[in-house]
PDB file of C-alpha atoms and ligand atoms in Angstrom:
ATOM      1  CA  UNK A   1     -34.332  62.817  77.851  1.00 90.00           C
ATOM      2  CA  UNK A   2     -37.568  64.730  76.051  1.00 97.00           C
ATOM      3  CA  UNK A   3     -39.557  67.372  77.679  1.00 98.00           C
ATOM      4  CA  UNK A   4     -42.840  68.213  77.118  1.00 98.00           C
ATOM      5  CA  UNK A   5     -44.619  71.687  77.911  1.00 99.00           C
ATOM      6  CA  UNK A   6     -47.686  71.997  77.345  1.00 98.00           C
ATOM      7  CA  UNK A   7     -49.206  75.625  76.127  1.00 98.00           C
ATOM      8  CA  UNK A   8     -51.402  76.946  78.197  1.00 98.00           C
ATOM      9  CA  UNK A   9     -52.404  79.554  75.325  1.00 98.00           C
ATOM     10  CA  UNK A  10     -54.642  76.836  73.937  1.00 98.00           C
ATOM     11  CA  UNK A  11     -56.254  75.741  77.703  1.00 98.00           C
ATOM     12  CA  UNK A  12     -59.533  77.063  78.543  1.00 98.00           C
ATOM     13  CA  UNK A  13     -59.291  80.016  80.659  1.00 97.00           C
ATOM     14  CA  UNK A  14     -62.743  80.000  82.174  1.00 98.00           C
ATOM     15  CA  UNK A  15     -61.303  76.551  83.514  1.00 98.00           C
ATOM     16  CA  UNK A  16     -57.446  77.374  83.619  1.00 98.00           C
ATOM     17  CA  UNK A  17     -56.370  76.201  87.343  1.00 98.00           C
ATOM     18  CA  UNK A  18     -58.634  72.873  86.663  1.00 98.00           C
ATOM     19  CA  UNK A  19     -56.681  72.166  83.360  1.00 98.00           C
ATOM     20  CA  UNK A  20     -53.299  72.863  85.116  1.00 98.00           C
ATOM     21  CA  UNK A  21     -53.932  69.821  87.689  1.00 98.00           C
ATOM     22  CA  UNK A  22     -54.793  67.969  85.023  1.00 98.00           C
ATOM     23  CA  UNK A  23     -51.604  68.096  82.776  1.00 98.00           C
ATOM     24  CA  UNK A  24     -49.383  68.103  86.146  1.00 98.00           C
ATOM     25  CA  UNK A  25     -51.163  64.597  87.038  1.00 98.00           C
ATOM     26  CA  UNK A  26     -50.660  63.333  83.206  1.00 98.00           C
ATOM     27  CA  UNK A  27     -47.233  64.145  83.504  1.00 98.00           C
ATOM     28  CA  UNK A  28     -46.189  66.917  82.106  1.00 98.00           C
ATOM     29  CA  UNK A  29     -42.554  68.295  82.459  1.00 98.00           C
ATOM     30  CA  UNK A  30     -43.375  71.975  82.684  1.00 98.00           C
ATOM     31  CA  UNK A  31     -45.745  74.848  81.542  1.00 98.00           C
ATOM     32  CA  UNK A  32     -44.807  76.866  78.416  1.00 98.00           C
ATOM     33  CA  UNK A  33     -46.258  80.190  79.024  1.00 98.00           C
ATOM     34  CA  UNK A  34     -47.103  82.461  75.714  1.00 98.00           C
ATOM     35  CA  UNK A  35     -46.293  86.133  76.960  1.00 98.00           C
ATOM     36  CA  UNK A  36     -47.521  88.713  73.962  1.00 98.00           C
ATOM     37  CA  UNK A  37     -47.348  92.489  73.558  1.00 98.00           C
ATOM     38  CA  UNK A  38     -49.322  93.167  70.446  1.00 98.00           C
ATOM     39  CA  UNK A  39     -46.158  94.906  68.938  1.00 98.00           C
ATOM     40  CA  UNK A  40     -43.782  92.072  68.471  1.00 98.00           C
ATOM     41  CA  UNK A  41     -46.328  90.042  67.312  1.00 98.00           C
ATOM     42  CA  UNK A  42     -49.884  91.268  66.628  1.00 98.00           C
ATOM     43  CA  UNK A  43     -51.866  89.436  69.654  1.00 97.00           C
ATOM     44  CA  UNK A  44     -51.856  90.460  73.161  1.00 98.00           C
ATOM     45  CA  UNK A  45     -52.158  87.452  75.768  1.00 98.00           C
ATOM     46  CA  UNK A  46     -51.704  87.700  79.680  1.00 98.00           C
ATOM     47  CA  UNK A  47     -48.585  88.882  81.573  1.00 97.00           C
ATOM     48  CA  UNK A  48     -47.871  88.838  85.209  1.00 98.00           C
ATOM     49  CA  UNK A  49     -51.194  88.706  87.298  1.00 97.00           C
ATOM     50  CA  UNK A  50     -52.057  85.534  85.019  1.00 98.00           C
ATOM     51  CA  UNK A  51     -48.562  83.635  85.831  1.00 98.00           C
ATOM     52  CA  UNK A  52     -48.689  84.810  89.424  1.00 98.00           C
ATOM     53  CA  UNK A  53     -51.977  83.372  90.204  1.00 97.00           C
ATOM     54  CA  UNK A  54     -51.766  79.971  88.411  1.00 98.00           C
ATOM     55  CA  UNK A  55     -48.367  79.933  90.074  1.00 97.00           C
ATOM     56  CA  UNK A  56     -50.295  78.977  92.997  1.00 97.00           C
ATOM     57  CA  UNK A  57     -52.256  75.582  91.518  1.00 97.00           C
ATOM     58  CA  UNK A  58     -49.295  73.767  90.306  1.00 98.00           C
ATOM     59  CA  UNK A  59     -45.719  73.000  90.829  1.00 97.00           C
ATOM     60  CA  UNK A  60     -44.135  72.552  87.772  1.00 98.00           C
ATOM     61  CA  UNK A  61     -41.814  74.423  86.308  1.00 98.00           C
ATOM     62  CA  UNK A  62     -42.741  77.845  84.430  1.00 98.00           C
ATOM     63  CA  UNK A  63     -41.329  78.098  80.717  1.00 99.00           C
ATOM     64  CA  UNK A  64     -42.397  81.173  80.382  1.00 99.00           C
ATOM     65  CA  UNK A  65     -41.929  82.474  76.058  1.00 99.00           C
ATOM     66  CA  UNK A  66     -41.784  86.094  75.713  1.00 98.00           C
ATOM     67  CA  UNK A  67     -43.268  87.222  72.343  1.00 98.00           C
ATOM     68  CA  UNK A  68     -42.414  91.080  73.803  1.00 98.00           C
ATOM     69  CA  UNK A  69     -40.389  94.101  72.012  1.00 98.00           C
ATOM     70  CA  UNK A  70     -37.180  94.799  74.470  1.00 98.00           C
ATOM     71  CA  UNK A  71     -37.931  92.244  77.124  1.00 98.00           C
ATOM     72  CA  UNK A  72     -35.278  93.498  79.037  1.00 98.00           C
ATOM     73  CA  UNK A  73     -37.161  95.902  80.714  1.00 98.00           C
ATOM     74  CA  UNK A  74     -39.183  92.719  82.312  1.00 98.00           C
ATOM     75  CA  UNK A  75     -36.523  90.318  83.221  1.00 98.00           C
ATOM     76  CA  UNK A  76     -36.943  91.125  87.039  1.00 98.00           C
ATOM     77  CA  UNK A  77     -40.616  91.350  86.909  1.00 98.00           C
ATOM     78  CA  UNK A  78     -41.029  87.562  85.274  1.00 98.00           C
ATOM     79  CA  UNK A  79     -38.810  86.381  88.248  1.00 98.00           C
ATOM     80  CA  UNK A  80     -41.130  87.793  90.709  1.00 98.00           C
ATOM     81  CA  UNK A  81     -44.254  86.420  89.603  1.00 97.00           C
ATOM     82  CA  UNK A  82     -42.890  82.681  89.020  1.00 97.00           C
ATOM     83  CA  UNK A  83     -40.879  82.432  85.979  1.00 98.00           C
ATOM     84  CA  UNK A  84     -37.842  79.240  86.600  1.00 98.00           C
ATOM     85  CA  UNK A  85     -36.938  79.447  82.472  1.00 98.00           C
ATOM     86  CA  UNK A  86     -37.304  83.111  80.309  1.00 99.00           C
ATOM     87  CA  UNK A  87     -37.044  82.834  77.038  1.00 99.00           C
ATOM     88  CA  UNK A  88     -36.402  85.776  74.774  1.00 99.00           C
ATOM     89  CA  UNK A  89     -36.637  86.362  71.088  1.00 99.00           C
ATOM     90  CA  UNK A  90     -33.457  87.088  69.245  1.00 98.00           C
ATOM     91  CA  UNK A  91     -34.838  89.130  67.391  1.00 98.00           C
ATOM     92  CA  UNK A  92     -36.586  91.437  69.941  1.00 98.00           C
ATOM     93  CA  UNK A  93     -33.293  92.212  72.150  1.00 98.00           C
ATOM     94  CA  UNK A  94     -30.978  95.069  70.775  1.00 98.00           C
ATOM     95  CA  UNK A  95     -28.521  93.843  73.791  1.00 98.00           C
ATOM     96  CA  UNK A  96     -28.830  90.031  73.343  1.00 98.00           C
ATOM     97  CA  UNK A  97     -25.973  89.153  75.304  1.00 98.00           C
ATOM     98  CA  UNK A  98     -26.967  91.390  78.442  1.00 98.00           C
ATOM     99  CA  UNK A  99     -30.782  90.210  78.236  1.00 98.00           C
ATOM    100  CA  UNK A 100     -29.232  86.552  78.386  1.00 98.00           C
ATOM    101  CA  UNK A 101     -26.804  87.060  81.681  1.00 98.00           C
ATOM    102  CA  UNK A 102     -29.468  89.028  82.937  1.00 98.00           C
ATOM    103  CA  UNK A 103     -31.628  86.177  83.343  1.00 98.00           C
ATOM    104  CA  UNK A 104     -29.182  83.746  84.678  1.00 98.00           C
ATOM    105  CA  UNK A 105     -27.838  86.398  87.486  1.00 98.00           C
ATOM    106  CA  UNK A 106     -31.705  86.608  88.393  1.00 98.00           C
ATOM    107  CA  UNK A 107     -31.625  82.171  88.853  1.00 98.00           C
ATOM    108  CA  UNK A 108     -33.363  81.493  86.168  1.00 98.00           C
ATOM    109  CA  UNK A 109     -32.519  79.145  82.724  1.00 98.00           C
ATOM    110  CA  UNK A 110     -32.159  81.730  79.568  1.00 99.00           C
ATOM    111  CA  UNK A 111     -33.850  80.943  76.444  1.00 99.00           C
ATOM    112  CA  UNK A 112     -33.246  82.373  73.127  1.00 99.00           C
ATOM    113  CA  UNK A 113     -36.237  81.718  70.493  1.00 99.00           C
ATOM    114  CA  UNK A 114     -35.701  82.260  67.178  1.00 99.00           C
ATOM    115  CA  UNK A 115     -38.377  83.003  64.121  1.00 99.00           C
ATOM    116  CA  UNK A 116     -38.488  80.881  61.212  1.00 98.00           C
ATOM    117  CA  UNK A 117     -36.890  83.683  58.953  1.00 98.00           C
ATOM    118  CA  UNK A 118     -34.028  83.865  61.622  1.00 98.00           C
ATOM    119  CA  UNK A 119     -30.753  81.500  61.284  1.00 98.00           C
ATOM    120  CA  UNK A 120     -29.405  79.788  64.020  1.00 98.00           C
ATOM    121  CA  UNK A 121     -25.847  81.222  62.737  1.00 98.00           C
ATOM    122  CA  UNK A 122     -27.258  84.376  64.711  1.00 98.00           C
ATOM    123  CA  UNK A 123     -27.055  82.678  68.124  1.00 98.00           C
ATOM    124  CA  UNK A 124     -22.709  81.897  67.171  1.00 98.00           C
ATOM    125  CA  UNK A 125     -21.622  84.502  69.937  1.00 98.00           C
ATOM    126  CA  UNK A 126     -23.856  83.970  73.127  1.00 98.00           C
ATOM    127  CA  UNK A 127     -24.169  79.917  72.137  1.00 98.00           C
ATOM    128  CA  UNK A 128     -22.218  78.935  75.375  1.00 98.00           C
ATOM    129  CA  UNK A 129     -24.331  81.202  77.672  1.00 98.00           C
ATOM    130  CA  UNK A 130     -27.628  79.914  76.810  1.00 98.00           C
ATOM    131  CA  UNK A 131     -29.513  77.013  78.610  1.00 98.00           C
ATOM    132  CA  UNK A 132     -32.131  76.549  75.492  1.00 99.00           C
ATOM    133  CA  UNK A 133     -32.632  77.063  72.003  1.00 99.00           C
ATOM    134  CA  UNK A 134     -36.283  77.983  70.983  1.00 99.00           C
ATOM    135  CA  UNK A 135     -37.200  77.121  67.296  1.00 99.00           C
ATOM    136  CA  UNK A 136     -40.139  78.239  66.427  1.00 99.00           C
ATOM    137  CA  UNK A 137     -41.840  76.081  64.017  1.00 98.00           C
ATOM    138  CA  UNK A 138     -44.440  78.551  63.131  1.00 98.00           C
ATOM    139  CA  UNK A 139     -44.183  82.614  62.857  1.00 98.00           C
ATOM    140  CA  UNK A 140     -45.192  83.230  66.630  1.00 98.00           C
ATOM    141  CA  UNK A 141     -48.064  85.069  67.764  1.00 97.00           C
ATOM    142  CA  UNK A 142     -51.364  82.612  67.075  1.00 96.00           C
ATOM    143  CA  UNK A 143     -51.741  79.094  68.345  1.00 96.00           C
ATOM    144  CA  UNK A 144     -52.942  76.047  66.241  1.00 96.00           C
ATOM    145  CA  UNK A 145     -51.285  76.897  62.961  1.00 98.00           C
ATOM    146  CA  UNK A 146     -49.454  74.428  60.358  1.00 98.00           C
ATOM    147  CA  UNK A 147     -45.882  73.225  61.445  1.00 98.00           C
ATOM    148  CA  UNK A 148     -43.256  74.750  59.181  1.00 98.00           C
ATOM    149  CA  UNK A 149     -40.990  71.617  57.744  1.00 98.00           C
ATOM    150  CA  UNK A 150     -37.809  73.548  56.922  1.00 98.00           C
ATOM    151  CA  UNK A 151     -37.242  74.377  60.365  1.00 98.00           C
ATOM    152  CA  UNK A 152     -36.662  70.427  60.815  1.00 98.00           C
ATOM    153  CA  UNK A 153     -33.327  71.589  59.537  1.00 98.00           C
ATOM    154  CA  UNK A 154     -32.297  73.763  62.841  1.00 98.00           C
ATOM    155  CA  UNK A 155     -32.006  71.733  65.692  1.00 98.00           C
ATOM    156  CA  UNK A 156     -28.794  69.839  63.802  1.00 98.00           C
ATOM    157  CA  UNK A 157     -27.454  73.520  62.983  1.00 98.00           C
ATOM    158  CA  UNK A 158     -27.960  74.200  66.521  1.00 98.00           C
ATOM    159  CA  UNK A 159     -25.725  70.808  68.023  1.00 98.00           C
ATOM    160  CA  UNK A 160     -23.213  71.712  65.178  1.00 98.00           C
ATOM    161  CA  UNK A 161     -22.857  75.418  66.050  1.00 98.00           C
ATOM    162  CA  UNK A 162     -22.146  74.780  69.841  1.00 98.00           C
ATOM    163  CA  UNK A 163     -19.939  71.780  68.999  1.00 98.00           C
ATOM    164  CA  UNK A 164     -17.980  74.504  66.623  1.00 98.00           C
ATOM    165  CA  UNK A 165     -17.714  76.639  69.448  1.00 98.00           C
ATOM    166  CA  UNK A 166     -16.825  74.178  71.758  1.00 98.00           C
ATOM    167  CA  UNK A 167     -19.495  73.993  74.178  1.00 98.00           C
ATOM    168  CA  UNK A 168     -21.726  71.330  75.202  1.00 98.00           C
ATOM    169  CA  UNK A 169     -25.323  71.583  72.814  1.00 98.00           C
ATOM    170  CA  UNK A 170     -28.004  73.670  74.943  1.00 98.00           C
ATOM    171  CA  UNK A 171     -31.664  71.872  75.086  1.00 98.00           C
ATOM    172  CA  UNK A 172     -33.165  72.310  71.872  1.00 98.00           C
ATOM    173  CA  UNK A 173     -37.350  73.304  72.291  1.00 99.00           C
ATOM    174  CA  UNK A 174     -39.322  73.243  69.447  1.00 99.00           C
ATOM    175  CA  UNK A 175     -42.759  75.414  69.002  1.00 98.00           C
ATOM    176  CA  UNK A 176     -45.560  75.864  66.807  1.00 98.00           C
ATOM    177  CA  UNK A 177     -47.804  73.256  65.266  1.00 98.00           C
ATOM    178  CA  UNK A 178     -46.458  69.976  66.858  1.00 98.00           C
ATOM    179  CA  UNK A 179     -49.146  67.216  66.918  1.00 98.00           C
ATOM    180  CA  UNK A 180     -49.279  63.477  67.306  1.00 98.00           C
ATOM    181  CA  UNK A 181     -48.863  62.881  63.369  1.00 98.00           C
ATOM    182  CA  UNK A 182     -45.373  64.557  63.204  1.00 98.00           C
ATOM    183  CA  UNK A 183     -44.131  64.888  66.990  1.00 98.00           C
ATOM    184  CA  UNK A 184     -41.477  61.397  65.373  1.00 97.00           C
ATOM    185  CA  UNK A 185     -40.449  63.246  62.895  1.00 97.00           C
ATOM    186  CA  UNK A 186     -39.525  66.248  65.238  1.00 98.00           C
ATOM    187  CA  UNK A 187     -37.626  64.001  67.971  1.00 98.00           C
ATOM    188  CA  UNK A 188     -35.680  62.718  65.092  1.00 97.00           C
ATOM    189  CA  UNK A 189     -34.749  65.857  63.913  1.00 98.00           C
ATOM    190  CA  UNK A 190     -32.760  66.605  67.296  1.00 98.00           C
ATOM    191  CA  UNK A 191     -34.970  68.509  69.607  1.00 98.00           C
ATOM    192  CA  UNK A 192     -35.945  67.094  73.131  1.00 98.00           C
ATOM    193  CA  UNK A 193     -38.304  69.941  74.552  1.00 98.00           C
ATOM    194  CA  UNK A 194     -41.345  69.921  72.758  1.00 98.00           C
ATOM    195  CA  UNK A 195     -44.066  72.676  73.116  1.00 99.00           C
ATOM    196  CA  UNK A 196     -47.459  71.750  72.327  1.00 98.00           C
ATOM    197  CA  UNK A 197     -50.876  73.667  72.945  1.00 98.00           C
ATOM    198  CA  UNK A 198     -53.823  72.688  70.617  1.00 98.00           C
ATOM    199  CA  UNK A 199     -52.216  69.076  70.396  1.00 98.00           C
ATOM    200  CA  UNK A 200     -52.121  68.750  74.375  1.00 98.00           C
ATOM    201  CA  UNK A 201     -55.875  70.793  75.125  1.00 98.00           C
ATOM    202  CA  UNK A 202     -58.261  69.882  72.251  1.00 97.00           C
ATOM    203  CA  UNK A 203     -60.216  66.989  73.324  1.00 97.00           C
ATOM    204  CA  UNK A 204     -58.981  64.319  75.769  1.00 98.00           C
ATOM    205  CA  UNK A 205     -55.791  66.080  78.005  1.00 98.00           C
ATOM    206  CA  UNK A 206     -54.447  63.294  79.662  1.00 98.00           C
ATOM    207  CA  UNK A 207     -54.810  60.504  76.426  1.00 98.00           C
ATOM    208  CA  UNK A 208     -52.963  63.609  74.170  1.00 98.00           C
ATOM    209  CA  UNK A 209     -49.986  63.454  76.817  1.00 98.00           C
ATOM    210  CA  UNK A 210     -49.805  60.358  76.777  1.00 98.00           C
ATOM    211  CA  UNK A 211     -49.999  60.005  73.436  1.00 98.00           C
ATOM    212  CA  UNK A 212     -46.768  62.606  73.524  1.00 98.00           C
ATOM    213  CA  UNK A 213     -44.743  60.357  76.156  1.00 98.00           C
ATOM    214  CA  UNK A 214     -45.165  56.953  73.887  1.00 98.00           C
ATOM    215  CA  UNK A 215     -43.982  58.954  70.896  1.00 98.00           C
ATOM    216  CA  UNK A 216     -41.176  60.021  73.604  1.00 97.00           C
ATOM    217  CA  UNK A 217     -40.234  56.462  74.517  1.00 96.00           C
ATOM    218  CA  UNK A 218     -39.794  55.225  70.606  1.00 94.00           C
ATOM    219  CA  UNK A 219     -37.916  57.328  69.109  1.00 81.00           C
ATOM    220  CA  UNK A 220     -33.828  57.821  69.675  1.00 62.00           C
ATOM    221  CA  UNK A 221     -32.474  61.076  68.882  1.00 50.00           C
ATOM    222  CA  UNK A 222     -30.451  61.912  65.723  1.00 48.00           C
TER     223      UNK A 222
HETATM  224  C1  DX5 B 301     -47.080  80.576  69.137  1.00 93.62           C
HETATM  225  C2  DX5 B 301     -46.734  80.162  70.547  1.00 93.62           C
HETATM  226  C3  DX5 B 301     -46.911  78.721  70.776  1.00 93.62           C
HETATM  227  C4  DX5 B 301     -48.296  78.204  70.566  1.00 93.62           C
HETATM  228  C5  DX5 B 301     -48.201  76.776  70.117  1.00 93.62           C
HETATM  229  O1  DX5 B 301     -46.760  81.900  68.964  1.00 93.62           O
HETATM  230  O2  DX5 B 301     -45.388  80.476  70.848  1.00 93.62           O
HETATM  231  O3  DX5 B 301     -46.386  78.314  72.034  1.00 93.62           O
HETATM  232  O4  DX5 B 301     -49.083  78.276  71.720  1.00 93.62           O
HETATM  233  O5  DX5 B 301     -49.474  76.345  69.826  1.00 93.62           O
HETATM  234  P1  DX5 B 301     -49.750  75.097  68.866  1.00 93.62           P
HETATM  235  O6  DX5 B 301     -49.113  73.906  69.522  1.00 93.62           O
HETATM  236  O7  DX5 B 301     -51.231  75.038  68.856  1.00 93.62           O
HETATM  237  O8  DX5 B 301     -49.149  75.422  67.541  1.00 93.62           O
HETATM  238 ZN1   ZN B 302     -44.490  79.568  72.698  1.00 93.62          ZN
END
């Protein structure tokens, strides 16, 4: 089954609670929530008070992406504002292993995200305790830029490494420059949670998502 959550890093924020309603009613599957520090990547974005507030106007699941140096030191406080999935970069988490139980003890689904520099070999050791596998399809920190096509590689790496290890394959979400012109190609290559914020919020919200859930009903996985 494929996922979609939409970005709100691309909504208007003068009209944020509005836009909310409006993917929830086109039926969207959850809200992907861009969390950055300005030191793991150079932008800084909104944190708690933001999530805890629009926490209020919908009830969809939060997917909540943390672009943030050490985000162990904020596990507990994404739970308390609204998080229900935490993803963390791989590459931001000296104690990868700890950040991931950490999340799951707190009732939450653990993410790991990965850059486009990182291999999914990395993820070998913690593969069985994570619900999701982030690829990001761009180098994270700016919306709207061009999809990376090498990374179409990864989500196959990602079924084979689990099925090496002998789990079951963890959902496979996919971020960074997914539109209506190559959103086939990426359900092809393996991944069924698909992140999408200038795609889903420029111009007409509701035709974009649907435009996302026809592409959904077409294609069958790899
Ligand atoms: C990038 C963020 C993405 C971003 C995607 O660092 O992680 O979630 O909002 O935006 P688009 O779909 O516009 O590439
Ligand atoms: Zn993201």
């Amino acid at each position: 089954m494929y996922q979609l959550s939409p970005s709100i890093l691309s909504a208007d924020f003068a009209i944020l609670g509005e836009q909310l309603k409006k993917v929830e009613e086109a039926g969207a599957d959850m809200i992907h929530i861009d969390v950055m520090d300005g030191q793991f990547v150079p932008r800084i974005s909104y944190g708690m008070p933001v999530i805890e507030s629009i926490r209020k106007v919908t009830a969809l699941p939060f997917d909540v992406h943390l672009m943030v140096a050490e985000p162990f030191r904020f596990i507990e406080d994404f739970r308390e504002c609204g998080a229900d999935m935490l993803t963390v970069h791989a590459e931001a988490c000296t104690h990868l292993h700890s950040a991931i139980t950490k999340i799951k003890r707190l009732g939450m689904r653990a993410g790991v995200a990965l850059n486009p520099a990182t291999p999914v070999e990395f993820l070998r050791h913690v593969i069985g305790e994570v619900d999701m596998v982030l690829i990001m399809t761009v180098n994270p920190g700016f919306g709207g830029q061009k999809f990376i096509n090498e990374m179409l590689k990864k989500p196959k790496r990602v079924m084979e490494l689990a099925g090496e290890e002998g789990y079951p394959c963890p959902d496979i979400q996919v971020d960074g420059g997914i539109t209506l012109s190559n959103i086939r190609e990426v359900l092809a290559a393996g991944a069924n949670n698909i992140v999408a914020g200038t795609s889903v919020f420029s111009g007409d919200i509701r035709a974009n998502i649907a435009g996302f859930q026809e592409a959904f009903s077409q294609v069958s996985p790899a």
